C-alpha atoms as one frame of an Amber mdcrd trajectory, in Angstrom:
protein
  25.007  15.066  15.322  21.467  14.674  16.619  20.563  18.367  16.329  21.855
  18.791  12.734  20.028  15.583  11.862  16.839  16.961  13.393  16.996  20.227
  11.451  18.084  18.501   8.244  15.148  16.093   8.258  12.755  18.867   9.268
  13.834  21.027   6.324  13.658  18.084   3.920  10.072  17.298   4.884   8.658
  20.762   5.513  10.958  23.150   3.643   9.230  22.936   0.232   5.686  22.989
   1.725   6.647  26.001   3.859   7.926  27.778   0.745   4.661  26.993  -1.052
   2.732  28.408   1.882   4.786  31.608   2.049   4.699  32.380  -1.674   1.211
  31.181  -2.642  -1.011  31.196   0.450   0.356  33.388   3.245  -0.615  36.680
   1.587  -4.342  35.821   1.378  -6.424  35.377   4.580  -9.089  33.366   2.733
  -6.520  30.855   1.513  -5.120  30.517   5.031  -8.613  29.799   6.382  -9.222
  27.178   3.681  -5.878  25.522   4.435  -6.668  25.353   8.167 -10.171  24.032
   7.457  -8.746  21.309   5.217  -6.282  20.320   7.933  -9.192  20.106  10.386
 -11.109  17.783   8.062  -8.053  15.561   7.761  -7.935  15.398  11.562 -11.576
  14.309  11.571 -10.720  11.484   9.171  -7.896  10.453  11.493 -10.287  10.482
  14.455 -12.813   8.248  12.687 -10.182   5.787  11.482  -8.751   5.664  15.015
 -12.192   4.961  16.485 -12.737   2.171  13.960  -9.340   0.670  14.730 -10.106
   0.834  18.457 -13.572  -0.724  18.007 -12.547  -3.675  15.828 -10.469  -5.493
  18.431  -9.620  -8.662  16.399  -7.951  -6.601  13.654  -5.933  -4.201  15.792
  -2.711  -6.030  14.989  -3.390  -6.008  11.222  -1.775  -2.768  10.068  -3.074
  -3.093   6.512  -6.645  -2.976   7.830  -6.023   0.339   9.555  -4.206   1.781
   6.548  -6.980   0.905   4.089  -9.750   2.427   6.170  -7.616   5.457   6.964
  -7.270   6.124   3.226 -11.001   5.607   2.685 -11.880   8.084   5.435  -9.374
  10.623   4.098 -10.867  10.456   0.616 -14.388  10.748   2.019 -13.426  13.919
   3.850 -11.640  15.208   0.753 -14.981  14.867  -1.017 -16.791  16.597   1.860
 -14.497  19.612   1.732 -14.873  19.643  -2.061 -18.650  19.896  -1.668 -18.338
  22.588   0.999 -15.965  24.719  -1.068 -18.060  24.420  -4.201 -21.236  25.378
  -2.319 -19.618  28.418  -0.682 -17.852  29.842  -3.737 -20.160  32.850  -4.000
 -19.598  33.763  -0.358 -15.846  33.346  -0.746 -15.912  35.551  -3.829 -17.670
  38.272  -1.840 -15.140  38.346   1.007 -11.932  37.480  -0.853  -9.494  40.293
  -1.536  -7.989  38.237  -4.357 -10.880  36.957  -6.504  -8.597  34.486  -8.266
  -9.197  32.116  -5.358 -12.743  31.571  -6.653 -12.328  32.475 -10.329  -9.734
  29.719 -10.698 -11.253  26.566  -9.202  -7.881  24.823  -9.125  -6.609  27.272
  -6.495  -9.203  26.042  -3.989  -8.168  22.460  -4.698  -4.479  23.295  -4.366
  -4.900  25.125  -1.056  -7.082  22.437   0.517  -4.735  19.726  -0.747  -1.743
  21.448   0.800  -3.666  21.677   4.075  -4.363  17.941   3.905  -0.735  17.238
   3.108   0.893  19.417   5.757  -1.153  17.999   8.639  -0.654  14.461   7.310
   3.105  14.976   7.082   3.200  16.469  10.565   1.431  13.501  12.130   3.671
  11.101  10.214   6.928  12.767  11.239   6.544  14.713  14.488   7.140  11.711
  16.757  10.145  10.715  14.671  11.543  14.248  14.890  11.086  14.192  18.658
  13.102  10.972  18.866  15.881  12.189  16.606  16.517  15.363  18.602  18.809
  13.291  20.798  20.701  11.994  22.487  21.989   8.885  20.727  19.338   8.291
  18.093  21.477   6.987  15.237  20.190   3.516  14.455  17.127   3.964  16.642
  16.532   0.741  18.613  19.139  -1.007  16.519  17.471  -0.105  13.226  18.916
   1.322  10.039  20.723   4.652  10.075  18.616   5.570   7.026  15.356   5.455
   8.976  15.160   9.180   9.711  16.120  10.474   6.279  13.690   7.990   4.720
  10.882   9.104   7.022  11.521  12.752   6.117  11.566  11.997   2.385   8.340
  10.024   2.649   6.673  12.833   4.590   7.592  15.279   1.811   6.242  12.836
  -0.760   2.872  12.488   0.970   2.539  16.270   1.408   3.111  16.832  -2.309
   0.861  13.924  -3.224  -2.054  15.251  -1.181  -1.677  18.588  -2.952  -1.670
  16.935  -6.385  -4.461  14.524  -5.460  -6.807  17.346  -4.455  -6.261  19.191
  -7.745  -7.041  16.010  -9.682  -9.883  14.975  -7.360 -11.729  18.303  -7.450
 -11.433  18.582 -11.218 -12.550  14.969 -11.635 -15.819  15.654  -9.819 -16.295
  18.907 -11.732 -15.959  17.037 -15.030 -17.357  13.623 -13.957 -14.019  11.992
 -14.739 -14.324   8.778 -12.739 -11.026   7.460 -14.073  -9.165  10.258 -12.299
 -11.163   9.671  -9.114 -10.154   6.022  -9.235  -6.538   7.011  -9.823  -6.505
   9.264  -6.755  -7.987   6.617  -4.467  -5.943   3.785  -5.979  -2.608   5.602
  -5.871  -3.337   6.755  -2.302  -3.945   3.152  -1.259  -0.848   1.973  -3.121
   1.485   4.555  -1.589   0.078   4.057   1.904   0.263   0.264   1.841   3.762
   0.447   0.405   4.992   2.126   3.590   4.307  -1.110   5.478   7.546  -2.386
   3.933   9.424   0.063   6.149   8.964  -2.402   9.001  11.363  -4.679   7.101
  13.772  -1.783   6.425  13.079  -2.055   2.671  13.419   1.678   2.213  14.389
   1.663  -1.458  11.294  -0.449  -2.174   9.099   2.266  -0.669  10.861   5.508
  -1.580  11.479   4.781  -5.265   7.867   3.830  -6.132   6.575   6.652  -3.914
   8.508   9.281  -5.824   7.654   7.748  -9.185   3.977   8.047  -8.233   4.614
  11.583  -6.941   6.151  12.706 -10.242   3.427  11.051 -12.341   0.699  12.523
 -10.148   2.328  15.952 -10.312   2.392  15.788 -14.111  -1.268  14.756 -14.192
  -2.239  17.563 -11.787  -0.292  20.030 -13.948  -2.192  18.936 -17.060  -5.529
  18.965 -15.234  -4.869  22.547 -14.110  -4.354  23.591 -17.726  -0.582  23.355
 -17.872   1.219  22.728 -21.157   4.795  22.086 -22.189   4.945  25.686 -23.398
   3.787  27.120 -20.059   6.229  24.828 -18.256   9.116  26.136 -20.355   8.053
  29.706 -19.582   7.998  28.856 -15.881  11.470  27.307 -15.989  12.902  30.276
 -17.891  10.983  32.802 -15.716   9.332  34.415 -18.726
């Protein structure tokens, strides 16, 4: 059962993001470059948070400390890539085959957010996937049998959230909407700190709020991008 479990959890976490990549990004080289660049900036935030955790020896055992500063560094680098993309829009417009990537500012936010999310989900789940490939991983180290499926679901949640957060975050700085900036940072902190409950196997207490926040953030990102109930109905009915 270990191999089916491995593929099942992999498809849960990365199936929807892979579909988004194939249908919305893979056809445009500029979007692929932006996605890779965003993933690189997320890695830089991970490096800095790791260096801070390593330097502050007394707080190494305090997971909440590491989580908080990890979120802060991620949001700082989200802002950095926002500034870079906004300052290079003219150059992107000149080289892009599909000018929608610069004409519609939300596309840049979406692509960079998906890059943030995919690399974040990979780092959160790759070690778990390696352990679940077998043999004998059910109830890893005597833990709950729901650990793997929960980890996969949370990885999917954080990938989607990063995508939504970037759309909201970029638009918030474009329009000086500090309430939305605060929502992005606050909800990121909330979701990240909530995962600390996984150590107590309180999976329902982490997954349920995580997906409530994911849905609410998705709705907000949809509205920020100009979506309406009418356009949503047209999307559902493929009109």
